[in-house]
PDB file of C-alpha atoms in Angstrom:
ATOM      1  CA  MET A  98      -0.770   9.699 -22.824  1.00 95.00           C
ATOM      2  CA  ALA A  99      -1.855  12.089 -25.359  1.00 97.00           C
ATOM      3  CA  ALA A 100      -5.571  12.262 -24.553  1.00 98.00           C
ATOM      4  CA  ALA A 101      -4.158  13.569 -21.263  1.00 98.00           C
ATOM      5  CA  LEU A 102      -3.216  17.040 -22.842  1.00 98.00           C
ATOM      6  CA  ALA A 103      -5.898  17.133 -25.353  1.00 98.00           C
ATOM      7  CA  GLU A 104      -8.764  19.296 -25.253  1.00 97.00           C
ATOM      8  CA  GLY A 105     -12.258  17.605 -24.639  1.00 98.00           C
ATOM      9  CA  GLU A 106     -13.053  14.201 -23.880  1.00 98.00           C
ATOM     10  CA  THR A 107     -11.544  10.903 -25.084  1.00 98.00           C
ATOM     11  CA  LEU A 108     -13.053   7.609 -25.247  1.00 98.00           C
ATOM     12  CA  LEU A 109     -10.565   4.965 -25.694  1.00 98.00           C
ATOM     13  CA  GLU A 110     -12.961   1.751 -27.242  1.00 98.00           C
ATOM     14  CA  ASN A 111     -10.897  -2.427 -27.276  1.00 96.00           C
ATOM     15  CA  ALA A 112      -8.328  -0.516 -25.411  1.00 96.00           C
ATOM     16  CA  ALA A 113      -5.535  -3.159 -24.072  1.00 93.00           C
ATOM     17  CA  GLN A 114      -5.816  -4.464 -20.136  1.00 95.00           C
ATOM     18  CA  GLU A 115      -1.898  -5.218 -19.495  1.00 96.00           C
ATOM     19  CA  PRO A 116      -0.995  -4.276 -16.197  1.00 97.00           C
ATOM     20  CA  GLU A 117       1.835  -1.431 -17.704  1.00 96.00           C
ATOM     21  CA  ILE A 118      -1.370   0.227 -18.704  1.00 96.00           C
ATOM     22  CA  THR A 119      -2.393   0.823 -15.722  1.00 97.00           C
ATOM     23  CA  ASP A 120       0.513   1.565 -14.130  1.00 98.00           C
ATOM     24  CA  LEU A 121       1.271   4.362 -16.972  1.00 98.00           C
ATOM     25  CA  ALA A 122      -2.798   5.909 -16.256  1.00 98.00           C
ATOM     26  CA  GLU A 123      -1.767   5.435 -12.435  1.00 98.00           C
ATOM     27  CA  MET A 124       0.954   7.682 -12.947  1.00 98.00           C
ATOM     28  CA  LEU A 125      -0.769  10.223 -15.198  1.00 98.00           C
ATOM     29  CA  ILE A 126      -3.347  10.364 -12.644  1.00 98.00           C
ATOM     30  CA  ALA A 127      -0.824  11.446 -10.276  1.00 98.00           C
ATOM     31  CA  MET A 128       0.378  13.976 -12.415  1.00 98.00           C
ATOM     32  CA  GLY A 129      -3.389  15.794 -12.770  1.00 98.00           C
ATOM     33  CA  ALA A 130      -4.637  13.528 -15.714  1.00 98.00           C
ATOM     34  CA  LYS A 131      -8.647  12.856 -15.497  1.00 98.00           C
ATOM     35  CA  ILE A 132      -8.726   9.054 -16.656  1.00 98.00           C
ATOM     36  CA  GLU A 133     -11.277   6.035 -15.781  1.00 98.00           C
ATOM     37  CA  GLY A 134     -11.763   3.130 -16.377  1.00 98.00           C
ATOM     38  CA  HIS A 135      -7.749   1.759 -17.093  1.00 97.00           C
ATOM     39  CA  GLY A 136      -7.687  -1.476 -16.843  1.00 95.00           C
ATOM     40  CA  THR A 137     -11.301  -2.226 -19.140  1.00 96.00           C
ATOM     41  CA  SER A 138     -11.070  -1.893 -22.328  1.00 96.00           C
ATOM     42  CA  ARG A 139     -12.775   1.139 -21.867  1.00 98.00           C
ATOM     43  CA  ILE A 140     -10.909   4.302 -21.251  1.00 98.00           C
ATOM     44  CA  HIS A 141     -12.119   7.454 -19.914  1.00 98.00           C
ATOM     45  CA  VAL A 142     -10.275  10.774 -20.371  1.00 98.00           C
ATOM     46  CA  GLN A 143     -10.808  14.317 -19.715  1.00 98.00           C
ATOM     47  CA  GLY A 144      -8.111  16.365 -20.585  1.00 98.00           C
ATOM     48  CA  VAL A 145      -6.601  18.756 -18.724  1.00 98.00           C
ATOM     49  CA  ASP A 146      -4.255  22.004 -19.704  1.00 97.00           C
ATOM     50  CA  ARG A 147      -1.245  21.164 -17.274  1.00 98.00           C
ATOM     51  CA  LEU A 148       0.375  18.213 -15.439  1.00 98.00           C
ATOM     52  CA  ARG A 149       2.447  18.543 -12.795  1.00 98.00           C
ATOM     53  CA  GLY A 150       5.669  16.459 -11.154  1.00 98.00           C
ATOM     54  CA  CYS A 151       5.217  13.351  -9.218  1.00 98.00           C
ATOM     55  CA  THR A 152       6.957  10.594  -7.615  1.00 98.00           C
ATOM     56  CA  HIS A 153       5.729   6.834  -9.175  1.00 98.00           C
ATOM     57  CA  GLN A 154       7.711   2.916  -8.813  1.00 95.00           C
ATOM     58  CA  VAL A 155       7.752   1.941 -12.207  1.00 95.00           C
ATOM     59  CA  VAL A 156       5.596  -1.660 -11.798  1.00 95.00           C
ATOM     60  CA  ALA A 157       7.964  -4.582 -12.014  1.00 95.00           C
ATOM     61  CA  ASP A 158       8.188  -6.341 -15.881  1.00 97.00           C
ATOM     62  CA  ARG A 159       5.795  -9.491 -15.624  1.00 97.00           C
ATOM     63  CA  ILE A 160       7.695 -10.871 -19.037  1.00 98.00           C
ATOM     64  CA  GLU A 161      11.390 -10.953 -17.412  1.00 98.00           C
ATOM     65  CA  ALA A 162      10.014 -12.775 -13.989  1.00 98.00           C
ATOM     66  CA  GLY A 163       8.319 -14.784 -16.271  1.00 98.00           C
ATOM     67  CA  THR A 164      11.350 -15.752 -18.385  1.00 98.00           C
ATOM     68  CA  PHE A 165      12.979 -16.228 -15.052  1.00 98.00           C
ATOM     69  CA  LEU A 166      10.434 -18.538 -13.870  1.00 98.00           C
ATOM     70  CA  CYS A 167      10.862 -20.342 -16.987  1.00 98.00           C
ATOM     71  CA  ALA A 168      14.466 -20.359 -16.424  1.00 98.00           C
ATOM     72  CA  VAL A 169      14.399 -22.163 -13.279  1.00 98.00           C
ATOM     73  CA  ALA A 170      11.585 -24.426 -13.901  1.00 98.00           C
ATOM     74  CA  ALA A 171      13.523 -25.813 -17.057  1.00 97.00           C
ATOM     75  CA  THR A 172      17.075 -26.155 -15.267  1.00 96.00           C
ATOM     76  CA  GLY A 173      16.122 -27.096 -11.715  1.00 95.00           C
ATOM     77  CA  GLY A 174      16.832 -25.097  -8.326  1.00 94.00           C
ATOM     78  CA  ASP A 175      14.943 -22.623  -5.799  1.00 97.00           C
ATOM     79  CA  VAL A 176      14.646 -18.836  -6.745  1.00 98.00           C
ATOM     80  CA  ILE A 177      13.068 -16.054  -5.228  1.00 98.00           C
ATOM     81  CA  LEU A 178      12.085 -13.231  -7.419  1.00 97.00           C
ATOM     82  CA  ARG A 179      11.690  -9.968  -5.963  1.00 96.00           C
ATOM     83  CA  HIS A 180       9.030  -7.437  -6.190  1.00 94.00           C
ATOM     84  CA  ALA A 181       7.284  -9.415  -8.728  1.00 96.00           C
ATOM     85  CA  ARG A 182       3.825  -9.487  -9.086  1.00 95.00           C
ATOM     86  CA  ALA A 183       2.349 -12.925  -9.318  1.00 97.00           C
ATOM     87  CA  GLU A 184      -1.152 -11.676 -10.147  1.00 96.00           C
ATOM     88  CA  HIS A 185       0.378 -10.625 -13.878  1.00 97.00           C
ATOM     89  CA  LEU A 186       1.487 -13.885 -14.638  1.00 97.00           C
ATOM     90  CA  ASP A 187      -1.326 -16.156 -13.481  1.00 97.00           C
ATOM     91  CA  ALA A 188      -1.704 -17.989 -17.408  1.00 98.00           C
ATOM     92  CA  VAL A 189       2.123 -18.382 -16.979  1.00 98.00           C
ATOM     93  CA  ILE A 190       2.133 -19.715 -13.479  1.00 98.00           C
ATOM     94  CA  ASP A 191      -1.076 -21.526 -13.945  1.00 98.00           C
ATOM     95  CA  LYS A 192       0.874 -23.820 -16.723  1.00 98.00           C
ATOM     96  CA  LEU A 193       4.222 -23.871 -14.447  1.00 98.00           C
ATOM     97  CA  HIS A 194       2.079 -25.230 -11.902  1.00 97.00           C
ATOM     98  CA  ASP A 195       0.949 -28.012 -14.060  1.00 98.00           C
ATOM     99  CA  ALA A 196       4.247 -28.679 -15.649  1.00 98.00           C
ATOM    100  CA  GLY A 197       5.061 -30.035 -11.708  1.00 98.00           C
ATOM    101  CA  ALA A 198       7.132 -26.745 -10.513  1.00 98.00           C
ATOM    102  CA  GLU A 199       6.249 -25.706  -6.751  1.00 98.00           C
ATOM    103  CA  ILE A 200       5.118 -21.661  -7.150  1.00 97.00           C
ATOM    104  CA  GLU A 201       4.631 -19.923  -4.079  1.00 97.00           C
ATOM    105  CA  ALA A 202       3.459 -15.981  -4.145  1.00 97.00           C
ATOM    106  CA  GLY A 203       3.272 -13.376  -1.803  1.00 95.00           C
ATOM    107  CA  GLU A 204       2.642  -9.228  -2.155  1.00 90.00           C
ATOM    108  CA  ASP A 205       6.463  -8.708  -3.393  1.00 92.00           C
ATOM    109  CA  PHE A 206       7.957 -11.834  -4.498  1.00 97.00           C
ATOM    110  CA  ILE A 207       7.357 -15.229  -6.293  1.00 98.00           C
ATOM    111  CA  ARG A 208       9.500 -18.282  -5.339  1.00 98.00           C
ATOM    112  CA  VAL A 209       9.492 -21.276  -7.877  1.00 98.00           C
ATOM    113  CA  ARG A 210      10.548 -24.688  -7.249  1.00 98.00           C
ATOM    114  CA  ALA A 211      12.044 -27.134  -9.567  1.00 97.00           C
ATOM    115  CA  SER A 212      13.534 -30.767  -9.615  1.00 93.00           C
ATOM    116  CA  GLY A 213      13.847 -33.059 -12.812  1.00 91.00           C
ATOM    117  CA  ARG A 214      12.098 -33.195 -16.215  1.00 94.00           C
ATOM    118  CA  LEU A 215       8.751 -31.315 -16.116  1.00 98.00           C
ATOM    119  CA  LYS A 216       5.567 -32.087 -17.724  1.00 98.00           C
ATOM    120  CA  ALA A 217       5.021 -30.701 -21.521  1.00 98.00           C
ATOM    121  CA  GLN A 218       2.545 -28.171 -21.935  1.00 98.00           C
ATOM    122  CA  SER A 219      -0.089 -27.410 -24.739  1.00 98.00           C
ATOM    123  CA  PHE A 220      -0.883 -23.609 -24.400  1.00 98.00           C
ATOM    124  CA  ARG A 221      -2.566 -20.850 -27.031  1.00 98.00           C
ATOM    125  CA  THR A 222      -1.364 -17.184 -27.087  1.00 98.00           C
ATOM    126  CA  THR A 223      -3.879 -14.361 -26.338  1.00 96.00           C
ATOM    127  CA  GLU A 224      -4.672 -11.270 -25.038  1.00 94.00           C
ATOM    128  CA  TYR A 225      -4.362 -10.010 -21.575  1.00 95.00           C
ATOM    129  CA  PRO A 226      -4.877 -11.995 -18.395  1.00 94.00           C
ATOM    130  CA  GLY A 227      -4.600 -14.748 -21.182  1.00 96.00           C
ATOM    131  CA  PHE A 228      -0.646 -16.502 -21.465  1.00 98.00           C
ATOM    132  CA  PRO A 229       1.328 -13.675 -23.190  1.00 97.00           C
ATOM    133  CA  THR A 230       2.723 -13.949 -26.746  1.00 97.00           C
ATOM    134  CA  ASP A 231       5.953 -12.573 -25.024  1.00 97.00           C
ATOM    135  CA  MET A 232       6.523 -15.770 -22.836  1.00 98.00           C
ATOM    136  CA  GLN A 233       5.764 -18.166 -26.166  1.00 98.00           C
ATOM    137  CA  ALA A 234       9.324 -18.359 -27.057  1.00 98.00           C
ATOM    138  CA  GLN A 235      10.622 -19.151 -23.063  1.00 98.00           C
ATOM    139  CA  PHE A 236       8.160 -21.952 -22.470  1.00 98.00           C
ATOM    140  CA  MET A 237       8.908 -23.738 -25.712  1.00 98.00           C
ATOM    141  CA  ALA A 238      12.106 -23.934 -24.297  1.00 98.00           C
ATOM    142  CA  LEU A 239      10.631 -25.285 -21.677  1.00 98.00           C
ATOM    143  CA  ASN A 240       8.535 -27.840 -23.313  1.00 98.00           C
ATOM    144  CA  CYS A 241      12.072 -28.938 -25.593  1.00 98.00           C
ATOM    145  CA  ILE A 242      13.391 -31.221 -22.605  1.00 98.00           C
ATOM    146  CA  ALA A 243       9.986 -31.567 -21.108  1.00 98.00           C
ATOM    147  CA  THR A 244       8.363 -34.773 -20.801  1.00 98.00           C
ATOM    148  CA  GLY A 245       5.612 -35.736 -23.863  1.00 98.00           C
ATOM    149  CA  SER A 246       4.714 -33.321 -26.436  1.00 98.00           C
ATOM    150  CA  SER A 247       3.096 -30.124 -26.809  1.00 98.00           C
ATOM    151  CA  LYS A 248       1.533 -27.880 -28.885  1.00 98.00           C
ATOM    152  CA  VAL A 249       1.829 -23.928 -29.068  1.00 98.00           C
ATOM    153  CA  THR A 250      -0.390 -22.043 -30.744  1.00 98.00           C
ATOM    154  CA  GLU A 251       0.334 -18.422 -31.907  1.00 97.00           C
ATOM    155  CA  THR A 252      -2.787 -16.387 -32.071  1.00 96.00           C
ATOM    156  CA  ILE A 253      -0.833 -12.516 -31.798  1.00 95.00           C
ATOM    157  CA  PHE A 254       2.280 -12.497 -33.876  1.00 90.00           C
ATOM    158  CA  GLU A 255       2.866 -13.600 -37.107  1.00 85.00           C
ATOM    159  CA  ASN A 256       6.628 -14.561 -37.552  1.00 85.00           C
ATOM    160  CA  ARG A 257       6.756 -15.442 -33.533  1.00 88.00           C
ATOM    161  CA  PHE A 258       8.041 -18.959 -34.382  1.00 96.00           C
ATOM    162  CA  MET A 259      11.742 -17.165 -35.779  1.00 94.00           C
ATOM    163  CA  HIS A 260      13.433 -19.065 -32.497  1.00 96.00           C
ATOM    164  CA  VAL A 261      12.528 -22.115 -33.768  1.00 97.00           C
ATOM    165  CA  ASN A 262      15.001 -23.147 -36.510  1.00 97.00           C
ATOM    166  CA  GLU A 263      17.714 -22.019 -33.835  1.00 98.00           C
ATOM    167  CA  LEU A 264      15.977 -24.361 -31.297  1.00 98.00           C
ATOM    168  CA  VAL A 265      16.161 -27.489 -33.801  1.00 98.00           C
ATOM    169  CA  ARG A 266      20.420 -26.087 -33.803  1.00 98.00           C
ATOM    170  CA  LEU A 267      20.051 -27.366 -29.955  1.00 98.00           C
ATOM    171  CA  GLY A 268      18.796 -30.748 -31.298  1.00 98.00           C
ATOM    172  CA  ALA A 269      15.150 -29.598 -30.120  1.00 98.00           C
ATOM    173  CA  LYS A 270      12.419 -31.946 -32.107  1.00 98.00           C
ATOM    174  CA  ILE A 271       9.927 -28.775 -33.084  1.00 98.00           C
ATOM    175  CA  GLN A 272       7.387 -29.227 -36.023  1.00 98.00           C
ATOM    176  CA  THR A 273       5.537 -26.162 -37.347  1.00 97.00           C
ATOM    177  CA  ASP A 274       2.692 -25.545 -39.493  1.00 96.00           C
ATOM    178  CA  GLY A 275       1.448 -22.277 -39.869  1.00 94.00           C
ATOM    179  CA  LYS A 276       0.385 -20.685 -36.556  1.00 96.00           C
ATOM    180  CA  VAL A 277       0.533 -24.211 -34.820  1.00 97.00           C
ATOM    181  CA  ALA A 278       4.195 -25.777 -33.505  1.00 98.00           C
ATOM    182  CA  VAL A 279       4.534 -29.211 -32.261  1.00 98.00           C
ATOM    183  CA  VAL A 280       7.115 -30.014 -29.691  1.00 98.00           C
ATOM    184  CA  GLU A 281       8.023 -33.285 -28.534  1.00 98.00           C
ATOM    185  CA  GLY A 282      10.469 -33.230 -25.762  1.00 98.00           C
ATOM    186  CA  ILE A 283      13.391 -34.799 -25.409  1.00 98.00           C
ATOM    187  CA  ASP A 284      16.228 -35.994 -22.361  1.00 96.00           C
ATOM    188  CA  LYS A 285      18.614 -33.282 -23.728  1.00 96.00           C
ATOM    189  CA  LEU A 286      19.685 -30.630 -26.016  1.00 98.00           C
ATOM    190  CA  SER A 287      23.058 -30.314 -27.216  1.00 98.00           C
ATOM    191  CA  GLY A 288      25.105 -27.022 -27.038  1.00 97.00           C
ATOM    192  CA  ALA A 289      25.913 -25.172 -30.466  1.00 98.00           C
ATOM    193  CA  ILE A 290      25.876 -21.837 -31.835  1.00 98.00           C
ATOM    194  CA  VAL A 291      22.770 -19.617 -32.090  1.00 98.00           C
ATOM    195  CA  MET A 292      21.578 -16.836 -33.521  1.00 97.00           C
ATOM    196  CA  ALA A 293      18.691 -14.256 -31.800  1.00 95.00           C
ATOM    197  CA  THR A 294      16.275 -13.131 -33.990  1.00 93.00           C
ATOM    198  CA  ASP A 295      14.127 -10.795 -31.682  1.00 94.00           C
ATOM    199  CA  LEU A 296      13.966  -9.805 -28.013  1.00 96.00           C
ATOM    200  CA  ARG A 297      12.031 -12.679 -26.658  1.00 96.00           C
ATOM    201  CA  ALA A 298      13.740 -15.584 -29.501  1.00 96.00           C
ATOM    202  CA  SER A 299      17.240 -14.751 -27.774  1.00 97.00           C
ATOM    203  CA  ALA A 300      15.815 -14.890 -24.371  1.00 98.00           C
ATOM    204  CA  SER A 301      14.359 -18.567 -24.889  1.00 98.00           C
ATOM    205  CA  LEU A 302      17.935 -19.446 -26.872  1.00 98.00           C
ATOM    206  CA  VAL A 303      19.624 -18.335 -23.350  1.00 98.00           C
ATOM    207  CA  ILE A 304      16.746 -20.727 -21.636  1.00 98.00           C
ATOM    208  CA  ALA A 305      18.138 -23.691 -23.935  1.00 98.00           C
ATOM    209  CA  GLY A 306      21.907 -22.976 -23.710  1.00 98.00           C
ATOM    210  CA  LEU A 307      21.587 -23.228 -20.119  1.00 98.00           C
ATOM    211  CA  VAL A 308      19.945 -26.675 -20.070  1.00 97.00           C
ATOM    212  CA  ALA A 309      21.872 -27.843 -22.896  1.00 98.00           C
ATOM    213  CA  GLU A 310      24.792 -30.269 -22.472  1.00 98.00           C
ATOM    214  CA  GLY A 311      28.165 -28.219 -23.590  1.00 98.00           C
ATOM    215  CA  GLU A 312      28.191 -24.831 -25.000  1.00 98.00           C
ATOM    216  CA  THR A 313      26.080 -22.361 -26.185  1.00 98.00           C
ATOM    217  CA  ILE A 314      26.916 -19.334 -28.247  1.00 98.00           C
ATOM    218  CA  VAL A 315      24.210 -16.640 -28.514  1.00 97.00           C
ATOM    219  CA  ASP A 316      24.789 -14.559 -31.681  1.00 97.00           C
ATOM    220  CA  ARG A 317      23.422 -11.111 -31.896  1.00 95.00           C
ATOM    221  CA  ILE A 318      22.082 -10.544 -28.386  1.00 95.00           C
ATOM    222  CA  TYR A 319      21.154  -6.695 -28.979  1.00 95.00           C
ATOM    223  CA  HIS A 320      17.702  -7.987 -29.465  1.00 96.00           C
ATOM    224  CA  LEU A 321      18.198  -9.526 -25.526  1.00 96.00           C
ATOM    225  CA  ASP A 322      19.447  -6.204 -24.044  1.00 96.00           C
ATOM    226  CA  ARG A 323      15.996  -4.253 -25.835  1.00 95.00           C
ATOM    227  CA  GLY A 324      14.123  -6.438 -23.054  1.00 95.00           C
ATOM    228  CA  TYR A 325      16.429  -7.104 -20.478  1.00 97.00           C
ATOM    229  CA  ASP A 326      19.012  -5.390 -18.081  1.00 95.00           C
ATOM    230  CA  GLN A 327      22.054  -7.324 -17.437  1.00 96.00           C
ATOM    231  CA  MET A 328      20.172 -10.983 -17.819  1.00 97.00           C
ATOM    232  CA  GLU A 329      23.695 -12.878 -17.606  1.00 97.00           C
ATOM    233  CA  ALA A 330      24.547 -11.052 -14.259  1.00 97.00           C
ATOM    234  CA  LYS A 331      21.091 -11.875 -12.510  1.00 97.00           C
ATOM    235  CA  LEU A 332      21.790 -15.509 -14.253  1.00 97.00           C
ATOM    236  CA  ARG A 333      25.252 -15.783 -13.030  1.00 97.00           C
ATOM    237  CA  GLY A 334      24.366 -14.883  -9.569  1.00 96.00           C
ATOM    238  CA  ILE A 335      21.616 -17.740  -9.082  1.00 96.00           C
ATOM    239  CA  GLY A 336      24.422 -20.319 -10.007  1.00 96.00           C
ATOM    240  CA  ALA A 337      24.617 -20.174 -14.114  1.00 97.00           C
ATOM    241  CA  ASP A 338      27.677 -20.359 -15.981  1.00 97.00           C
ATOM    242  CA  ILE A 339      27.075 -17.636 -18.274  1.00 98.00           C
ATOM    243  CA  GLU A 340      29.065 -14.724 -19.481  1.00 97.00           C
ATOM    244  CA  ARG A 341      28.895 -12.138 -22.774  1.00 96.00           C
ATOM    245  CA  ILE A 342      31.800 -11.894 -24.879  1.00 94.00           C
ATOM    246  CA  LYS A 343      32.758  -8.791 -26.454  1.00 85.00           C
TER     247      LYS A 343
END
């Protein structure tokens, strides 16, 4: 964004390649920016004097879509996500396939179907297009009630296992050692009062609460609201027994 209006040429090396970056570049180009290489690790920008207005439809949030995929896979059911882009979630979809969920995708939708307990899946977070760190907690919640054990390796962010202690409150069996968490799947979780510690941790606790027996209360959901728009309303719309407590 800064380079679009800077004097001269700017070269970004080792650039992240997430779809959101490509989408931003496409919008800036529509506004008159001169950008090449977006979507690769090397982005070239030739500064311009000014930008103009444009109309742009923002790309669908792949992490929100992935969160709902995990929620349906964990609880069972048949749900269609409109406007979701499967090509942005290849690593997550591959793991859901391996776990036993049925995934069907079209140009503007993803359909997920699941029934019964799925098979636990080990995974390692890494840069796009690998398994996203922002989906680690949600998939761990799924592993908690899957059959078998799994190993989750977090390579991107420190302190990304803060949800583990809260999942354990619900009955999950998880052991952590540095960057690695070992999850032993169990038949069922039990409702409890838990505390959200960050954005994706709160999403994982909601998923765990959906599959747990009894009532689960997730506190500090202001974390959740940073990344999800009316999550409880969307889940309630597909059959979840969930409400926001003021």
